Amino acid sequence: MASATSDGTTRRDFLYIASGAMGAVGVGLAAWPFIDQMNPSAAVLAMSSTEVDLTPVQEGQQITIMWRSKPVFVRKRTKKEIEEAKAVNVADLPDGVARNANLPDSAPATDANRVIKPDWLVLIGICTHLGCIPLFNQGEFGGYLCPCHGSQYDTAGRIRKGPAPENLFIPPYNFMNDTRIKIG
Amino acid sequence: MSAGESTYVPKSGFARWMDSRLPIMRFAHDTMLTYPTPKNLNIWYTFGGILAIMLVFQILTGIVLAMHYVANDKMAFDSVENIMRDVNYGWLLRYAHANGASMFFLAVYVHIFRGLYYGSYKAPREVLWILGVIIYVLMIATAFLGYVLPWGQMSFWAATVITNLFSSIDQIIPHLGTAISTWLWGGFAVGDPTLNRFFSLHYLLPFVIFAVVGLHIWALHVPGNNNPLGIDVKGPQDTVPFHPYYTVKDGFYLVLFFIVFAGLVFYAPNFVGDVENYQPANPLVTPPEIVPEWYLLPFYAMLRSIPQKLVGVIVLFGALAVLAFAPWLDTSKVRSMRFRPMMKPFFWILVLDCILLGYLGANRPDATWNLGGIEISLVWPARLGTAYYYAYFLLLMPLIGLLETPKPLPDSIAKPVLAAAE
């Protein structure tokens, strides 16, 4: 062929590869809307925050509120529960990091890093194993027991036993005053 | 198809005209009427036909239920109650569809264990077997999606647990698993977008199954049926035409199967269901015990027996994947367990093992057995059962095939039959 170069490739080979590559890119671009439509819509993504009044919660009690369609536990811990959580050696925990959205990712899972004020434990109430809602005040460690696959958490919401890989997550929140928090 | 030349003779002018344009009558004649079938197929071989009928039955009842069902998180539960109370014969159609899923799985388990017993997965039927594994996986996906639609407590929490299986990928690539879960949900938790897409896919997948069943039957008709002796068909003396011999036999057992099915629908329609699913979905409260439907309990027991999340998920999916490799894991040249004295008891232990795992999967994760005063956590028998399941495929199949001396095989399918007649 007249246009063949010295190594045997032709204009036709180039056109095949170029049009094939363009076609692949086009298919990929066309596929993306079909994939991305399943991601959370703009309405779902709209960031929301929730304010919680703490006055009705007595020591040893817990309330559950919804934040971004997830349950959030707000627990007023007893002195005994705080002492138990503080007594744990971080090196012995299955998950050694705090999982606290208000702190850097590497913060260790000490009790102090799991709370803002020691009395108040605020957690996303979703078991980190497969997403069930753990039961309040059950299990060997006095914190939570997941009814689905038996994960057990302590009074700082840290995983102690069972299949869950991570501590219960702590959402971003702050104290607006002594009796009111804002989540999100 | 390939088993024998076509014997179709068009009987009318129209049939001849059609045969030279689209030979669909020839195809039906060769695959459903004259298809040469081993003459020694027993009751366990009727479940293939039963399964085909069950698939059509589920599609028909499903299509009419979809005319009344509303895929919306506020309305789904009530729309199902409306079907149960107000829609004409809605109670019948829904109970038939829900129990039909159970009967479908009952039949497929008989079908799978029959294949394992008579060595139907071995050469030259590997592709047939793998297509069967694909159908089984699609059936599990379809059943799971369908179970979510009534939007009761079990529906909601089953959806939550199963979609969270994908979040275990976080342990390999951080955040990827969570991104996949969010993508599946269309939100930050199971919700209305999840229900909508599950309905869409629940409607789609049965038709995908239908297509793969077509390939499965095609792959069956190329080498022809295996049979209880596990030996090849030697000639026409070993076979009978599919019609009327097996249309009648399959039809008879289909009637018996539907009598059991009808008994379930009319006398115990909630026997296999969970009362918890008559509670509307509540994202704030996980039921004290969440369990899947009975046909998935063995896999659930495997998942729960492993204390590490990612490994548990791998063990769960691996239990399905390992089935696809059975044709190459089994080193025995003999197909049927009738002639495999060493392997046969291990097969029956596998059957009991799956039943045991099912029983364990139905119990609470912190349940214990009291054996003469000693408390044993059910996690231990579940681990043992899981280990045996894997060992059957990965150790026993390759090793026993090499170690075993099979019993002598008969010369042909026809010979023992004719000998008995003399």
mmCIF file of N, CA and C in Angstrom, chain B residues 273-364:
data_model
loop_
_atom_site.group_PDB
_atom_site.id
_atom_site.type_symbol
_atom_site.label_atom_id
_atom_site.label_comp_id
_atom_site.label_asym_id
_atom_site.label_seq_id
_atom_site.Cartn_x
_atom_site.Cartn_y
_atom_site.Cartn_z
ATOM 1 N N GLY B 273 -43.429 -17.505 56.285
ATOM 2 C CA GLY B 273 -43.197 -16.069 56.440
ATOM 3 C C GLY B 273 -42.827 -15.730 57.881
ATOM 4 N N ASP B 274 -42.497 -14.468 58.096
ATOM 5 C CA ASP B 274 -42.132 -14.009 59.427
ATOM 6 C C ASP B 274 -43.164 -12.971 59.860
ATOM 7 N N VAL B 275 -43.767 -13.175 61.054
ATOM 8 C CA VAL B 275 -44.809 -12.243 61.517
ATOM 9 C C VAL B 275 -44.301 -10.816 61.568
ATOM 10 N N GLU B 276 -43.005 -10.665 61.800
ATOM 11 C CA GLU B 276 -42.421 -9.331 61.916
ATOM 12 C C GLU B 276 -42.655 -8.503 60.659
ATOM 13 N N ASN B 277 -42.853 -9.182 59.512
ATOM 14 C CA ASN B 277 -43.047 -8.432 58.270
ATOM 15 C C ASN B 277 -44.449 -7.860 58.145
ATOM 16 N N TYR B 278 -45.320 -8.143 59.120
ATOM 17 C CA TYR B 278 -46.623 -7.468 59.165
ATOM 18 C C TYR B 278 -46.551 -6.185 59.989
ATOM 19 N N GLN B 279 -45.354 -5.823 60.433
ATOM 20 C CA GLN B 279 -45.107 -4.500 61.018
ATOM 21 C C GLN B 279 -44.535 -3.619 59.915
ATOM 22 N N PRO B 280 -45.099 -2.419 59.721
ATOM 23 C CA PRO B 280 -44.517 -1.538 58.696
ATOM 24 C C PRO B 280 -43.052 -1.218 59.020
ATOM 25 N N ALA B 281 -42.256 -0.991 57.983
ATOM 26 C CA ALA B 281 -40.826 -0.718 58.157
ATOM 27 C C ALA B 281 -40.610 0.465 59.095
ATOM 28 N N ASN B 282 -39.684 0.297 60.027
ATOM 29 C CA ASN B 282 -39.334 1.369 60.954
ATOM 30 C C ASN B 282 -37.821 1.504 61.005
ATOM 31 N N PRO B 283 -37.271 2.580 60.417
ATOM 32 C CA PRO B 283 -35.810 2.726 60.349
ATOM 33 C C PRO B 283 -35.160 2.919 61.711
ATOM 34 N N LEU B 284 -35.954 3.154 62.763
ATOM 35 C CA LEU B 284 -35.374 3.413 64.079
ATOM 36 C C LEU B 284 -35.274 2.176 64.953
ATOM 37 N N VAL B 285 -35.953 1.102 64.581
ATOM 38 C CA VAL B 285 -35.962 -0.080 65.447
ATOM 39 C C VAL B 285 -35.640 -1.327 64.637
ATOM 40 N N THR B 286 -34.529 -1.973 64.985
ATOM 41 C CA THR B 286 -34.234 -3.269 64.388
ATOM 42 C C THR B 286 -34.991 -4.328 65.182
ATOM 43 N N PRO B 287 -35.714 -5.236 64.514
ATOM 44 C CA PRO B 287 -36.408 -6.288 65.259
ATOM 45 C C PRO B 287 -35.411 -7.102 66.096
ATOM 46 N N PRO B 288 -35.873 -7.648 67.234
ATOM 47 C CA PRO B 288 -34.944 -8.380 68.100
ATOM 48 C C PRO B 288 -34.240 -9.531 67.395
ATOM 49 N N GLU B 289 -34.917 -10.176 66.464
ATOM 50 C CA GLU B 289 -34.251 -11.238 65.717
ATOM 51 C C GLU B 289 -34.493 -10.977 64.256
ATOM 52 N N ILE B 290 -33.449 -10.766 63.480
ATOM 53 C CA ILE B 290 -33.712 -10.676 62.052
ATOM 54 C C ILE B 290 -33.104 -11.878 61.361
ATOM 55 N N VAL B 291 -33.926 -12.525 60.565
ATOM 56 C CA VAL B 291 -33.513 -13.729 59.849
ATOM 57 C C VAL B 291 -34.019 -13.627 58.416
ATOM 58 N N PRO B 292 -33.279 -14.193 57.464
ATOM 59 C CA PRO B 292 -33.779 -14.220 56.093
ATOM 60 C C PRO B 292 -34.826 -15.316 55.934
ATOM 61 N N GLU B 293 -35.395 -15.442 54.752
ATOM 62 C CA GLU B 293 -36.300 -16.535 54.461
ATOM 63 C C GLU B 293 -35.535 -17.857 54.573
ATOM 64 N N TRP B 294 -36.278 -18.953 54.771
ATOM 65 C CA TRP B 294 -35.641 -20.231 55.103
ATOM 66 C C TRP B 294 -34.593 -20.662 54.081
ATOM 67 N N TYR B 295 -34.830 -20.319 52.801
ATOM 68 C CA TYR B 295 -33.946 -20.839 51.764
ATOM 69 C C TYR B 295 -32.585 -20.169 51.752
ATOM 70 N N LEU B 296 -32.412 -19.090 52.510
ATOM 71 C CA LEU B 296 -31.100 -18.448 52.572
ATOM 72 C C LEU B 296 -30.423 -18.635 53.931
ATOM 73 N N LEU B 297 -31.090 -19.353 54.844
ATOM 74 C CA LEU B 297 -30.544 -19.486 56.198
ATOM 75 C C LEU B 297 -29.155 -20.118 56.259
ATOM 76 N N PRO B 298 -28.845 -21.154 55.446
ATOM 77 C CA PRO B 298 -27.492 -21.724 55.544
ATOM 78 C C PRO B 298 -26.395 -20.687 55.280
ATOM 79 N N PHE B 299 -26.640 -19.811 54.286
ATOM 80 C CA PHE B 299 -25.635 -18.797 53.975
ATOM 81 C C PHE B 299 -25.526 -17.775 55.108
ATOM 82 N N TYR B 300 -26.680 -17.477 55.713
ATOM 83 C CA TYR B 300 -26.708 -16.538 56.843
ATOM 84 C C TYR B 300 -25.893 -17.098 58.009
ATOM 85 N N ALA B 301 -26.035 -18.411 58.256
ATOM 86 C CA ALA B 301 -25.272 -19.041 59.336
ATOM 87 C C ALA B 301 -23.772 -18.953 59.051
ATOM 88 N N MET B 302 -23.403 -19.128 57.787
ATOM 89 C CA MET B 302 -21.979 -19.033 57.420
ATOM 90 C C MET B 302 -21.461 -17.617 57.698
ATOM 91 N N LEU B 303 -22.237 -16.621 57.271
ATOM 92 C CA LEU B 303 -21.841 -15.223 57.479
ATOM 93 C C LEU B 303 -21.621 -14.937 58.956
ATOM 94 N N ARG B 304 -22.554 -15.412 59.791
ATOM 95 C CA ARG B 304 -22.492 -15.087 61.215
ATOM 96 C C ARG B 304 -21.417 -15.865 61.958
ATOM 97 N N SER B 305 -20.977 -16.986 61.369
ATOM 98 C CA SER B 305 -20.008 -17.804 62.088
ATOM 99 C C SER B 305 -18.621 -17.191 62.053
ATOM 100 N N ILE B 306 -18.411 -16.190 61.183
ATOM 101 C CA ILE B 306 -17.077 -15.594 61.021
ATOM 102 C C ILE B 306 -17.054 -14.253 61.755
ATOM 103 N N PRO B 307 -16.135 -14.080 62.702
ATOM 104 C CA PRO B 307 -16.145 -12.839 63.486
ATOM 105 C C PRO B 307 -15.576 -11.634 62.756
ATOM 106 N N GLN B 308 -15.013 -11.818 61.574
ATOM 107 C CA GLN B 308 -14.413 -10.693 60.858
ATOM 108 C C GLN B 308 -15.310 -10.348 59.674
ATOM 109 N N LYS B 309 -15.650 -9.068 59.549
ATOM 110 C CA LYS B 309 -16.677 -8.658 58.588
ATOM 111 C C LYS B 309 -16.357 -9.045 57.147
ATOM 112 N N LEU B 310 -15.181 -8.636 56.679
ATOM 113 C CA LEU B 310 -14.842 -8.873 55.277
ATOM 114 C C LEU B 310 -14.742 -10.374 54.987
ATOM 115 N N VAL B 311 -14.085 -11.102 55.900
ATOM 116 C CA VAL B 311 -13.925 -12.548 55.700
ATOM 117 C C VAL B 311 -15.296 -13.221 55.685
ATOM 118 N N GLY B 312 -16.186 -12.767 56.572
ATOM 119 C CA GLY B 312 -17.538 -13.325 56.603
ATOM 120 C C GLY B 312 -18.250 -13.157 55.269
ATOM 121 N N VAL B 313 -18.117 -11.982 54.682
ATOM 122 C CA VAL B 313 -18.769 -11.704 53.397
ATOM 123 C C VAL B 313 -18.156 -12.561 52.296
ATOM 124 N N ILE B 314 -16.815 -12.719 52.342
ATOM 125 C CA ILE B 314 -16.149 -13.540 51.330
ATOM 126 C C ILE B 314 -16.593 -14.999 51.449
ATOM 127 N N VAL B 315 -16.710 -15.485 52.703
ATOM 128 C CA VAL B 315 -17.155 -16.866 52.914
ATOM 129 C C VAL B 315 -18.575 -17.048 52.375
ATOM 130 N N LEU B 316 -19.426 -16.055 52.587
ATOM 131 C CA LEU B 316 -20.813 -16.118 52.107
ATOM 132 C C LEU B 316 -20.863 -16.229 50.587
ATOM 133 N N PHE B 317 -20.188 -15.329 49.880
ATOM 134 C CA PHE B 317 -20.247 -15.355 48.417
ATOM 135 C C PHE B 317 -19.423 -16.514 47.844
ATOM 136 N N GLY B 318 -18.342 -16.871 48.563
ATOM 137 C CA GLY B 318 -17.519 -17.996 48.124
ATOM 138 C C GLY B 318 -18.302 -19.301 48.098
ATOM 139 N N ALA B 319 -19.257 -19.438 49.036
ATOM 140 C CA ALA B 319 -20.045 -20.665 49.099
ATOM 141 C C ALA B 319 -20.857 -20.857 47.821
ATOM 142 N N LEU B 320 -21.242 -19.760 47.173
ATOM 143 C CA LEU B 320 -21.940 -19.846 45.884
ATOM 144 C C LEU B 320 -20.935 -20.079 44.759
ATOM 145 N N ALA B 321 -19.816 -19.313 44.831
ATOM 146 C CA ALA B 321 -18.837 -19.375 43.742
ATOM 147 C C ALA B 321 -18.224 -20.768 43.620
ATOM 148 N N VAL B 322 -18.020 -21.444 44.762
ATOM 149 C CA VAL B 322 -17.327 -22.730 44.731
ATOM 150 C C VAL B 322 -18.140 -23.757 43.929
ATOM 151 N N LEU B 323 -19.466 -23.581 43.893
ATOM 152 C CA LEU B 323 -20.314 -24.499 43.130
ATOM 153 C C LEU B 323 -19.909 -24.528 41.657
ATOM 154 N N ALA B 324 -19.564 -23.328 41.129
ATOM 155 C CA ALA B 324 -19.259 -23.225 39.701
ATOM 156 C C ALA B 324 -17.998 -24.015 39.332
ATOM 157 N N PHE B 325 -17.140 -24.278 40.329
ATOM 158 C CA PHE B 325 -15.882 -24.979 40.041
ATOM 159 C C PHE B 325 -15.982 -26.490 40.237
ATOM 160 N N ALA B 326 -17.155 -26.949 40.685
ATOM 161 C CA ALA B 326 -17.333 -28.376 40.964
ATOM 162 C C ALA B 326 -16.902 -29.275 39.801
ATOM 163 N N PRO B 327 -17.201 -28.919 38.525
ATOM 164 C CA PRO B 327 -16.819 -29.823 37.441
ATOM 165 C C PRO B 327 -15.320 -30.113 37.398
ATOM 166 N N TRP B 328 -14.493 -29.176 37.860
ATOM 167 C CA TRP B 328 -13.046 -29.380 37.787
ATOM 168 C C TRP B 328 -12.463 -29.807 39.131
ATOM 169 N N LEU B 329 -13.222 -29.602 40.203
ATOM 170 C CA LEU B 329 -12.737 -30.030 41.521
ATOM 171 C C LEU B 329 -12.921 -31.531 41.699
ATOM 172 N N ASP B 330 -13.953 -32.086 41.057
ATOM 173 C CA ASP B 330 -14.218 -33.514 41.197
ATOM 174 C C ASP B 330 -13.320 -34.284 40.233
ATOM 175 N N THR B 331 -12.432 -35.109 40.800
ATOM 176 C CA THR B 331 -11.470 -35.821 39.952
ATOM 177 C C THR B 331 -11.952 -37.206 39.546
ATOM 178 N N SER B 332 -13.118 -37.630 40.067
ATOM 179 C CA SER B 332 -13.585 -38.982 39.759
ATOM 180 C C SER B 332 -14.073 -39.072 38.326
ATOM 181 N N LYS B 333 -13.789 -40.201 37.673
ATOM 182 C CA LYS B 333 -14.270 -40.403 36.309
ATOM 183 C C LYS B 333 -15.695 -40.927 36.304
ATOM 184 N N VAL B 334 -16.149 -41.416 37.488
ATOM 185 C CA VAL B 334 -17.499 -41.965 37.590
ATOM 186 C C VAL B 334 -18.442 -40.858 38.033
ATOM 187 N N ARG B 335 -19.581 -40.744 37.355
ATOM 188 C CA ARG B 335 -20.492 -39.652 37.669
ATOM 189 C C ARG B 335 -21.383 -39.984 38.868
ATOM 190 N N SER B 336 -22.087 -41.109 38.788
ATOM 191 C CA SER B 336 -23.164 -41.354 39.754
ATOM 192 C C SER B 336 -22.638 -41.876 41.090
ATOM 193 N N MET B 337 -23.217 -41.352 42.178
ATOM 194 C CA MET B 337 -22.856 -41.807 43.526
ATOM 195 C C MET B 337 -23.223 -43.283 43.741
ATOM 196 N N ARG B 338 -24.078 -43.829 42.894
ATOM 197 C CA ARG B 338 -24.439 -45.241 43.043
ATOM 198 C C ARG B 338 -23.206 -46.138 42.954
ATOM 199 N N PHE B 339 -22.198 -45.661 42.243
ATOM 200 C CA PHE B 339 -20.999 -46.476 42.044
ATOM 201 C C PHE B 339 -19.795 -45.876 42.761
ATOM 202 N N ARG B 340 -20.077 -44.951 43.726
ATOM 203 C CA ARG B 340 -18.969 -44.297 44.428
ATOM 204 C C ARG B 340 -19.134 -44.533 45.934
ATOM 205 N N PRO B 341 -18.755 -45.740 46.417
ATOM 206 C CA PRO B 341 -19.025 -46.111 47.817
ATOM 207 C C PRO B 341 -18.333 -45.193 48.825
ATOM 208 N N MET B 342 -17.182 -44.651 48.478
ATOM 209 C CA MET B 342 -16.467 -43.815 49.442
ATOM 210 C C MET B 342 -17.065 -42.407 49.507
ATOM 211 N N MET B 343 -17.474 -41.866 48.368
ATOM 212 C CA MET B 343 -17.977 -40.490 48.307
ATOM 213 C C MET B 343 -19.413 -40.376 48.802
ATOM 214 N N LYS B 344 -20.194 -41.430 48.583
ATOM 215 C CA LYS B 344 -21.629 -41.360 48.853
ATOM 216 C C LYS B 344 -21.970 -40.891 50.269
ATOM 217 N N PRO B 345 -21.354 -41.473 51.337
ATOM 218 C CA PRO B 345 -21.714 -40.980 52.679
ATOM 219 C C PRO B 345 -21.393 -39.500 52.861
ATOM 220 N N PHE B 346 -20.308 -39.026 52.243
ATOM 221 C CA PHE B 346 -19.959 -37.609 52.384
ATOM 222 C C PHE B 346 -20.998 -36.723 51.712
ATOM 223 N N PHE B 347 -21.602 -37.226 50.614
ATOM 224 C CA PHE B 347 -22.675 -36.465 49.979
ATOM 225 C C PHE B 347 -23.833 -36.278 50.956
ATOM 226 N N TRP B 348 -24.218 -37.378 51.620
ATOM 227 C CA TRP B 348 -25.368 -37.267 52.526
ATOM 228 C C TRP B 348 -25.024 -36.413 53.734
ATOM 229 N N ILE B 349 -23.757 -36.431 54.162
ATOM 230 C CA ILE B 349 -23.355 -35.517 55.248
ATOM 231 C C ILE B 349 -23.494 -34.072 54.773
ATOM 232 N N LEU B 350 -23.173 -33.821 53.491
ATOM 233 C CA LEU B 350 -23.331 -32.452 52.956
ATOM 234 C C LEU B 350 -24.792 -32.013 53.023
ATOM 235 N N VAL B 351 -25.703 -32.931 52.671
ATOM 236 C CA VAL B 351 -27.132 -32.591 52.736
ATOM 237 C C VAL B 351 -27.510 -32.238 54.175
ATOM 238 N N LEU B 352 -27.097 -33.104 55.130
ATOM 239 C CA LEU B 352 -27.410 -32.852 56.538
ATOM 240 C C LEU B 352 -26.732 -31.564 57.011
ATOM 241 N N ASP B 353 -25.520 -31.321 56.518
ATOM 242 C CA ASP B 353 -24.771 -30.127 56.892
ATOM 243 C C ASP B 353 -25.540 -28.865 56.492
ATOM 244 N N CYS B 354 -26.103 -28.858 55.283
ATOM 245 C CA CYS B 354 -26.862 -27.684 54.826
ATOM 246 C C CYS B 354 -28.114 -27.498 55.674
ATOM 247 N N ILE B 355 -28.751 -28.611 56.063
ATOM 248 C CA ILE B 355 -29.931 -28.513 56.931
ATOM 249 C C ILE B 355 -29.518 -27.977 58.305
ATOM 250 N N LEU B 356 -28.393 -28.491 58.835
ATOM 251 C CA LEU B 356 -27.894 -28.011 60.131
ATOM 252 C C LEU B 356 -27.597 -26.510 60.067
ATOM 253 N N LEU B 357 -26.911 -26.074 58.995
ATOM 254 C CA LEU B 357 -26.595 -24.648 58.858
ATOM 255 C C LEU B 357 -27.874 -23.823 58.777
ATOM 256 N N GLY B 358 -28.887 -24.353 58.106
ATOM 257 C CA GLY B 358 -30.163 -23.664 58.042
ATOM 258 C C GLY B 358 -30.773 -23.505 59.420
ATOM 259 N N TYR B 359 -30.716 -24.584 60.217
ATOM 260 C CA TYR B 359 -31.244 -24.532 61.579
ATOM 261 C C TYR B 359 -30.484 -23.498 62.411
ATOM 262 N N LEU B 360 -29.152 -23.495 62.283
ATOM 263 C CA LEU B 360 -28.333 -22.565 63.066
ATOM 264 C C LEU B 360 -28.584 -21.126 62.636
ATOM 265 N N GLY B 361 -28.817 -20.921 61.330
ATOM 266 C CA GLY B 361 -29.070 -19.576 60.830
ATOM 267 C C GLY B 361 -30.371 -18.992 61.358
ATOM 268 N N ALA B 362 -31.298 -19.864 61.773
ATOM 269 C CA ALA B 362 -32.598 -19.394 62.263
ATOM 270 C C ALA B 362 -32.532 -18.979 63.727
ATOM 271 N N ASN B 363 -31.441 -19.314 64.411
ATOM 272 C CA ASN B 363 -31.334 -18.993 65.828
ATOM 273 C C ASN B 363 -30.649 -17.658 66.068
ATOM 274 N N ARG B 364 -30.856 -17.133 67.263
ATOM 275 C CA ARG B 364 -30.200 -15.876 67.628
ATOM 276 C C ARG B 364 -28.687 -16.046 67.632
#
